[in-house]
N, CA, C and O of each residue as an XYZ file, in Angstrom:
504
protein
N      28.747     15.469    -54.456
C      29.910     14.661    -54.101
C      29.458     13.426    -53.325
O      28.726     13.535    -52.342
N      29.899     12.258    -53.773
C      29.561     11.021    -53.084
C      30.446     10.870    -51.845
O      31.664     11.043    -51.903
N      29.808     10.547    -50.742
C      30.555     10.269    -49.512
C      30.035      9.000    -48.877
O      28.827      8.812    -48.732
N      30.947      8.137    -48.501
C      30.651      6.943    -47.701
C      31.498      7.060    -46.446
O      32.727      7.052    -46.514
N      30.838      7.168    -45.305
C      31.542      7.418    -44.059
C      31.322      6.260    -43.097
O      30.204      6.012    -42.644
N      32.412      5.552    -42.795
C      32.335      4.418    -41.870
C      32.546      4.875    -40.434
O      33.234      5.862    -40.173
N      31.950      4.148    -39.522
C      32.160      4.381    -38.092
C      31.939      3.070    -37.351
O      31.421      2.106    -37.914
N      32.338      3.045    -36.081
C      32.090      1.879    -35.251
C      33.296      0.986    -35.027
O      33.219      0.025    -34.262
N      34.400      1.285    -35.678
C      35.592      0.498    -35.444
C      36.177      0.766    -34.068
O      35.734      1.667    -33.356
N      37.188     -0.035    -33.698
C      37.821      0.160    -32.398
C      38.592     -1.056    -31.971
O      38.888     -1.945    -32.769
N      38.918     -1.080    -30.676
C      39.643     -2.186    -30.060
C      38.657     -3.104    -29.371
O      37.732     -2.638    -28.705
N      38.843     -4.394    -29.524
C      37.959     -5.343    -28.876
C      38.749     -6.611    -28.561
O      39.681     -6.961    -29.286
N      38.386     -7.286    -27.500
C      39.010     -8.551    -27.162
C      38.493     -9.658    -28.073
O      37.363     -9.592    -28.559
N      39.312    -10.664    -28.301
C      38.873    -11.825    -29.072
C      37.596    -12.406    -28.463
O      37.471    -12.524    -27.244
N      36.658    -12.763    -29.329
C      35.367    -13.250    -28.876
C      34.321    -12.176    -28.743
O      33.138    -12.467    -28.571
N      34.753    -10.927    -28.823
C      33.829     -9.811    -28.676
C      33.126     -9.460    -29.968
O      33.271    -10.137    -30.986
N      32.349     -8.368    -29.900
C      31.532     -7.932    -31.032
C      31.731     -6.451    -31.309
O      32.064     -5.667    -30.420
N      31.518     -6.093    -32.562
C      31.471     -4.698    -32.979
C      30.422     -4.573    -34.077
O      30.157     -5.530    -34.805
N      29.828     -3.388    -34.192
C      28.946     -3.113    -35.311
C      29.476     -1.911    -36.081
O      29.587     -0.810    -35.543
N      29.795     -2.137    -37.328
C      30.232     -1.058    -38.201
C      29.026     -0.440    -38.907
O      28.057     -1.120    -39.245
N      29.121      0.857    -39.114
C      28.068      1.599    -39.809
C      28.695      2.392    -40.942
O      29.788      2.938    -40.795
N      28.010      2.454    -42.062
C      28.453      3.258    -43.203
C      27.276      4.126    -43.632
O      26.223      3.616    -44.015
N      27.461      5.415    -43.566
C      26.412      6.351    -43.960
C      26.771      6.956    -45.304
O      27.863      7.493    -45.487
N      25.832      6.862    -46.247
C      26.087      7.315    -47.612
C      25.365      8.621    -47.905
O      24.280      8.873    -47.382
N      25.968      9.439    -48.735
C      25.334     10.669    -49.220
C      25.837     10.952    -50.625
O      26.912     10.504    -51.023
N      25.026     11.715    -51.373
C      25.434     12.112    -52.717
C      25.229     11.064    -53.783
O      25.700     11.234    -54.907
N      24.536      9.983    -53.464
C      24.250      8.950    -54.461
C      22.882      8.351    -54.167
O      22.424      8.390    -53.025
N      22.216      7.792    -55.193
C      20.934      7.098    -54.957
C      21.207      5.748    -54.304
O      21.425      4.743    -54.980
N      21.191      5.750    -52.980
C      21.674      4.618    -52.187
C      21.025      3.305    -52.605
O      21.703      2.285    -52.731
N      19.713      3.331    -52.820
C      19.042      2.063    -53.112
C      19.165      1.648    -54.580
O      18.530      0.680    -54.998
N      19.962      2.358    -55.358
C      20.307      1.909    -56.702
C      21.547      1.022    -56.698
O      21.873      0.406    -57.712
N      22.233      0.953    -55.573
C      23.503      0.251    -55.487
C      23.427     -0.944    -54.551
O      22.781     -0.897    -53.504
N      24.107     -2.028    -54.957
C      24.497     -3.020    -53.966
C      25.588     -2.377    -53.112
O      26.243     -1.424    -53.534
N      25.769     -2.905    -51.919
C      26.788     -2.373    -51.016
C      27.645     -3.508    -50.486
O      27.198     -4.651    -50.394
N      28.864     -3.184    -50.144
C      29.773     -4.227    -49.679
C      30.707     -3.698    -48.607
O      30.935     -2.494    -48.489
N      31.232     -4.617    -47.842
C      32.315     -4.352    -46.887
C      33.558     -5.095    -47.359
O      33.503     -6.262    -47.749
N      34.666     -4.390    -47.312
C      35.981     -4.953    -47.593
C      36.864     -4.732    -46.375
O      36.523     -3.950    -45.488
N      37.993     -5.419    -46.333
C      38.970     -5.164    -45.288
C      40.374     -5.354    -45.845
O      40.601     -6.090    -46.805
N      41.299     -4.660    -45.203
C      42.696     -4.757    -45.609
C      43.573     -4.774    -44.372
O      43.621     -3.812    -43.607
N      44.269     -5.893    -44.193
C      45.213     -6.041    -43.098
C      46.585     -5.558    -43.568
O      46.847     -5.524    -44.770
N      47.460     -5.187    -42.639
C      48.797     -4.716    -43.035
C      49.521     -5.749    -43.884
O      49.588     -6.924    -43.524
N      50.059     -5.306    -45.004
C      50.824     -6.183    -45.875
C      50.002     -7.124    -46.725
O      50.550     -7.974    -47.426
N      48.683     -6.976    -46.667
C      47.811     -7.871    -47.444
C      46.952     -7.077    -48.414
O      46.779     -5.867    -48.268
N      46.418     -7.777    -49.406
C      45.518     -7.135    -50.350
C      44.155     -6.897    -49.706
O      43.754     -7.589    -48.770
N      43.458     -5.895    -50.238
C      42.095     -5.650    -49.790
C      41.217     -6.813    -50.251
O      41.284     -7.243    -51.402
N      40.385     -7.317    -49.317
C      39.570     -8.475    -49.640
C      38.103     -8.191    -49.322
O      37.791     -7.428    -48.409
N      37.221     -8.806    -50.077
C      35.800     -8.654    -49.837
C      35.363     -9.441    -48.628
O      35.769    -10.589    -48.448
N      34.535     -8.834    -47.797
C      34.013     -9.473    -46.595
C      32.563     -9.900    -46.801
O      32.188    -11.034    -46.502
N      31.752     -8.974    -47.318
C      30.333     -9.266    -47.492
C      29.727     -8.289    -48.489
O      30.209     -7.169    -48.659
N      28.658     -8.739    -49.144
C      27.963     -7.907    -50.128
C      26.466     -8.092    -49.958
O      26.003     -9.185    -49.629
N      25.708     -7.024    -50.181
C      24.260     -7.094    -50.035
C      23.611     -6.400    -51.234
O      24.081     -5.358    -51.691
N      22.535     -6.989    -51.731
C      21.839     -6.409    -52.867
C      21.110     -5.125    -52.497
O      21.020     -4.774    -51.321
N      20.584     -4.418    -53.513
C      19.994     -3.108    -53.288
C      18.807     -3.160    -52.336
O      18.589     -2.225    -51.565
N      18.046     -4.234    -52.383
C      16.858     -4.332    -51.535
C      17.152     -4.930    -50.170
O      16.330     -4.837    -49.258
N      18.303     -5.534    -50.027
C      18.642     -6.213    -48.782
C      18.235     -7.680    -48.747
O      18.504     -8.376    -47.767
N      17.592     -8.152    -49.805
C      17.109     -9.536    -49.827
C      18.209    -10.544    -50.131
O      18.090    -11.717    -49.777
N      19.276    -10.098    -50.782
C      20.362    -11.008    -51.144
C      21.634    -10.573    -50.448
O      21.935     -9.381    -50.371
N      22.382    -11.544    -49.942
C      23.656    -11.229    -49.309
C      24.592    -12.417    -49.423
O      24.150    -13.558    -49.558
N      25.853    -12.150    -49.369
C      26.839    -13.219    -49.408
C      28.053    -12.790    -48.591
O      28.256    -11.608    -48.309
N      28.861    -13.796    -48.217
C      29.958    -13.587    -47.289
C      31.201    -14.340    -47.731
O      31.126    -15.386    -48.376
N      32.335    -13.784    -47.369
C      33.569    -14.537    -47.503
C      33.525    -15.721    -46.551
O      32.934    -15.638    -45.475
N      34.151    -16.820    -46.948
C      34.118    -18.027    -46.112
C      34.663    -17.757    -44.709
O      34.206    -18.357    -43.736
N      35.632    -16.863    -44.608
C      36.294    -16.614    -43.328
C      35.381    -15.950    -42.294
O      35.689    -15.965    -41.102
N      34.263    -15.370    -42.736
C      33.398    -14.660    -41.792
C      31.988    -15.241    -41.729
O      31.166    -14.773    -40.942
N      31.700    -16.241    -42.537
C      30.361    -16.837    -42.539
C      29.987    -17.340    -41.161
O      30.783    -17.995    -40.488
N      28.768    -17.029    -40.745
C      28.293    -17.462    -39.444
C      28.695    -16.546    -38.308
O      28.189    -16.689    -37.195
N      29.595    -15.605    -38.563
C      30.021    -14.667    -37.506
C      29.617    -13.227    -37.827
O      29.317    -12.453    -36.918
N      29.607    -12.867    -39.091
C      29.288    -11.494    -39.511
C      27.921    -11.469    -40.187
O      27.519    -12.437    -40.833
N      27.213    -10.353    -40.032
C      25.928    -10.158    -40.695
C      25.873     -8.766    -41.309
O      26.080     -7.762    -40.627
N      25.594     -8.724    -42.595
C      25.463     -7.451    -43.300
C      23.986     -7.092    -43.392
O      23.132     -7.966    -43.547
N      23.696     -5.807    -43.297
C      22.320     -5.349    -43.444
C      22.341     -3.898    -43.921
O      23.377     -3.234    -43.899
N      21.181     -3.426    -44.349
C      21.089     -2.042    -44.816
C      19.717     -1.470    -44.491
O      18.728     -2.197    -44.396
N      19.678     -0.172    -44.324
C      18.428      0.547    -44.108
C      18.367      1.638    -45.174
O      18.988      2.691    -45.030
N      17.623      1.382    -46.232
C      17.583      2.335    -47.345
C      16.915      3.649    -46.953
O      17.190      4.685    -47.558
N      16.050      3.618    -45.959
C      15.401      4.860    -45.513
C      16.390      5.797    -44.826
O      16.145      6.998    -44.710
N      17.518      5.230    -44.368
C      18.537      6.028    -43.679
C      19.835      6.116    -44.474
O      20.815      6.690    -44.001
N      19.845      5.551    -45.678
C      21.077      5.521    -46.508
C      22.244      4.949    -45.712
O      23.349      5.492    -45.737
N      21.993      3.857    -45.010
C      22.986      3.321    -44.077
C      23.180      1.833    -44.284
O      22.230      1.082    -44.508
N      24.432      1.429    -44.202
C      24.861      0.040    -44.298
C      25.470     -0.367    -42.977
O      26.127      0.438    -42.317
N      25.257     -1.615    -42.585
C      25.780     -2.110    -41.309
C      26.573     -3.395    -41.521
O      26.373     -4.120    -42.495
N      27.474     -3.652    -40.586
C      28.132     -4.944    -40.495
C      28.233     -5.310    -39.027
O      29.007     -4.716    -38.277
N      27.445     -6.288    -38.629
C      27.514     -6.816    -37.261
C      28.568     -7.905    -37.238
O      28.477     -8.889    -37.971
N      29.561     -7.723    -36.397
C      30.674     -8.669    -36.321
C      30.701     -9.292    -34.933
O      30.921     -8.605    -33.935
N      30.477    -10.591    -34.882
C      30.488    -11.330    -33.627
C      31.631    -12.330    -33.611
O      32.221    -12.635    -34.648
N      31.935    -12.833    -32.431
C      33.004    -13.839    -32.279
C      34.277    -13.404    -33.002
O      34.872    -14.173    -33.757
N      34.674    -12.185    -32.761
C      35.831    -11.636    -33.462
C      37.115    -12.370    -33.082
O      37.305    -12.809    -31.947
N      37.976    -12.480    -34.075
C      39.253    -13.170    -33.922
C      40.380    -12.194    -34.256
O      40.167    -11.235    -34.998
N      41.570    -12.429    -33.718
C      42.696    -11.536    -34.067
C      42.920    -11.413    -35.572
O      43.381    -10.380    -36.057
N      42.589    -12.477    -36.305
C      42.751    -12.453    -37.768
C      41.783    -11.488    -38.454
O      41.954    -11.182    -39.634
N      40.789    -11.014    -37.743
C      39.860    -10.022    -38.297
C      40.414     -8.602    -38.219
O      39.805     -7.668    -38.741
N      41.553     -8.438    -37.577
C      42.160     -7.112    -37.464
C      42.497     -6.559    -38.845
O      43.215     -7.192    -39.619
N      41.968     -5.369    -39.148
C      42.153     -4.769    -40.470
C      41.491     -3.402    -40.480
O      40.777     -3.030    -39.549
N      41.742     -2.663    -41.550
C      40.932     -1.489    -41.854
C      39.750     -1.974    -42.684
O      39.922     -2.652    -43.697
N      38.560     -1.619    -42.243
C      37.335     -2.044    -42.916
C      36.786     -0.890    -43.754
O      36.663      0.240    -43.282
N      36.461     -1.204    -45.006
C      35.988     -0.208    -45.955
C      34.572     -0.544    -46.417
O      34.234     -1.702    -46.662
N      33.781      0.472    -46.525
C      32.453      0.385    -47.117
C      32.585      0.724    -48.605
O      33.416      1.548    -48.984
N      31.771      0.093    -49.439
C      31.826      0.383    -50.863
C      30.448      0.283    -51.490
O      29.641     -0.569    -51.119
N      30.191      1.166    -52.446
C      28.993      1.062    -53.290
C      29.381      0.256    -54.523
O      30.363      0.564    -55.199
N      28.603     -0.768    -54.802
C      28.916     -1.709    -55.870
C      27.860     -1.594    -56.960
O      26.669     -1.475    -56.673
N      28.305     -1.631    -58.207
C      27.379     -1.388    -59.323
C      26.234     -2.386    -59.361
O      25.104     -2.015    -59.678
N      26.504     -3.632    -59.048
C      25.426     -4.613    -58.990
C      25.854     -5.760    -58.085
O      27.043     -5.988    -57.860
N      24.871     -6.467    -57.576
C      25.129     -7.565    -56.642
C      25.540     -8.824    -57.404
O      24.910     -9.216    -58.386
N      26.606     -9.436    -56.922
C      26.981    -10.773    -57.368
C      27.339    -11.581    -56.133
O      27.766    -11.030    -55.118
N      27.162    -12.878    -56.228
C      27.389    -13.723    -55.057
C      28.871    -13.977    -54.806
O      29.292    -14.133    -53.660
N      29.654    -14.019    -55.866
C      31.062    -14.384    -55.723
C      31.901    -13.203    -55.254
O      31.916    -12.151    -55.895
N      32.602    -13.379    -54.130
C      33.414    -12.275    -53.623
C      34.616    -11.974    -54.518
O      35.251    -10.933    -54.349
N      34.940    -12.839    -55.446
C      36.027    -12.554    -56.389
C      35.670    -11.406    -57.331
O      36.557    -10.778    -57.910
N      34.383    -11.134    -57.484
C      33.934    -10.137    -58.457
C      33.555     -8.812    -57.815
O      33.317     -7.834    -58.523
N      33.494     -8.757    -56.479
C      33.008     -7.524    -55.854
C      33.911     -6.346    -56.159
O      33.437     -5.289    -56.573
N      35.225     -6.521    -55.955
C      36.150     -5.393    -56.044
C      36.116     -4.744    -57.421
O      36.205     -3.521    -57.535
N      35.989     -5.544    -58.455
C      36.023     -5.007    -59.818
C      34.763     -4.211    -60.147
O      34.725     -3.495    -61.147
N      33.729     -4.333    -59.307
C      32.481     -3.626    -59.559
C      32.229     -2.479    -58.586
O      31.126     -1.935    -58.531
N      33.246     -2.117    -57.826
C      33.088     -1.013    -56.882
C      33.030      0.318    -57.625
O      33.876      0.624    -58.466
N      31.995      1.105    -57.284
C      31.846      2.433    -57.873
C      32.420      3.514    -56.960
O      33.001      4.493    -57.430
N      32.252      3.328    -55.655
C      32.734      4.307    -54.672
C      33.250      3.592    -53.438
O      32.733      2.545    -53.050
N      34.278      4.170    -52.824
C      34.888      3.649    -51.600
C      34.716      4.650    -50.458
O      34.696      5.864    -50.658
N      34.592      4.094    -49.262
C      34.705      4.918    -48.069
C      36.167      5.060    -47.680
O      37.060      4.539    -48.349
N      36.397      5.783    -46.573
C      37.775      6.065    -46.169
C      38.325      5.013    -45.214
O      39.534      4.961    -44.989
N      37.471      4.185    -44.656
C      37.906      3.082    -43.811
C      37.829      3.374    -42.327
O      37.900      4.526    -41.899
N      37.684      2.319    -41.552
C      37.692      2.395    -40.092
C      38.493      1.209    -39.563
O      38.358      0.086    -40.050
N      39.330      1.474    -38.556
C      40.230      0.440    -38.046
C      39.500     -0.461    -37.054
O      38.803      0.012    -36.156
N      39.675     -1.756    -37.234
C      39.198     -2.754    -36.273
C      40.416     -3.533    -35.795
O      41.153     -4.108    -36.596
N      40.619     -3.545    -34.476
C      41.733     -4.273    -33.895
C      41.196     -5.252    -32.864
O      40.520     -4.861    -31.912
N      41.503     -6.529    -33.063
C      41.033     -7.577    -32.166
C      42.229     -8.101    -31.384
O      43.192     -8.605    -31.963
N      42.158     -7.975    -30.070
C      43.258     -8.368    -29.194
C      43.102     -9.816    -28.763
O      42.000    -10.262    -28.445
N      44.206    -10.549    -28.752
C      44.144    -11.956    -28.351
C      44.263    -12.103    -26.845
O      44.230    -13.221    -26.329
């Protein structure tokens, strides 16, 4: 059974930082690109960042460029999202996903998701 388990969400003041972690099991982790998505209340789920299987390639939604950093440790089957300079607009449920292959355009990430995590809430207070 494939499991993607996110952790690290919580409450933070605007300008603060959080690091999300996604631990994968039941799949060949380094065969997949990985991505972070988020969904705010009343909005569609949107791609935040994607990273290739080796970690050498990554891309970001324009709204988080320069503030968020995606990384992965294949030896630990773990994906990370370092979020700095958080804004109230970043408030959402954040989801980890295994993606069939890496593409740079965030418009294509969702259609290539093979597995989803259950999500972790991030709330940024103004």
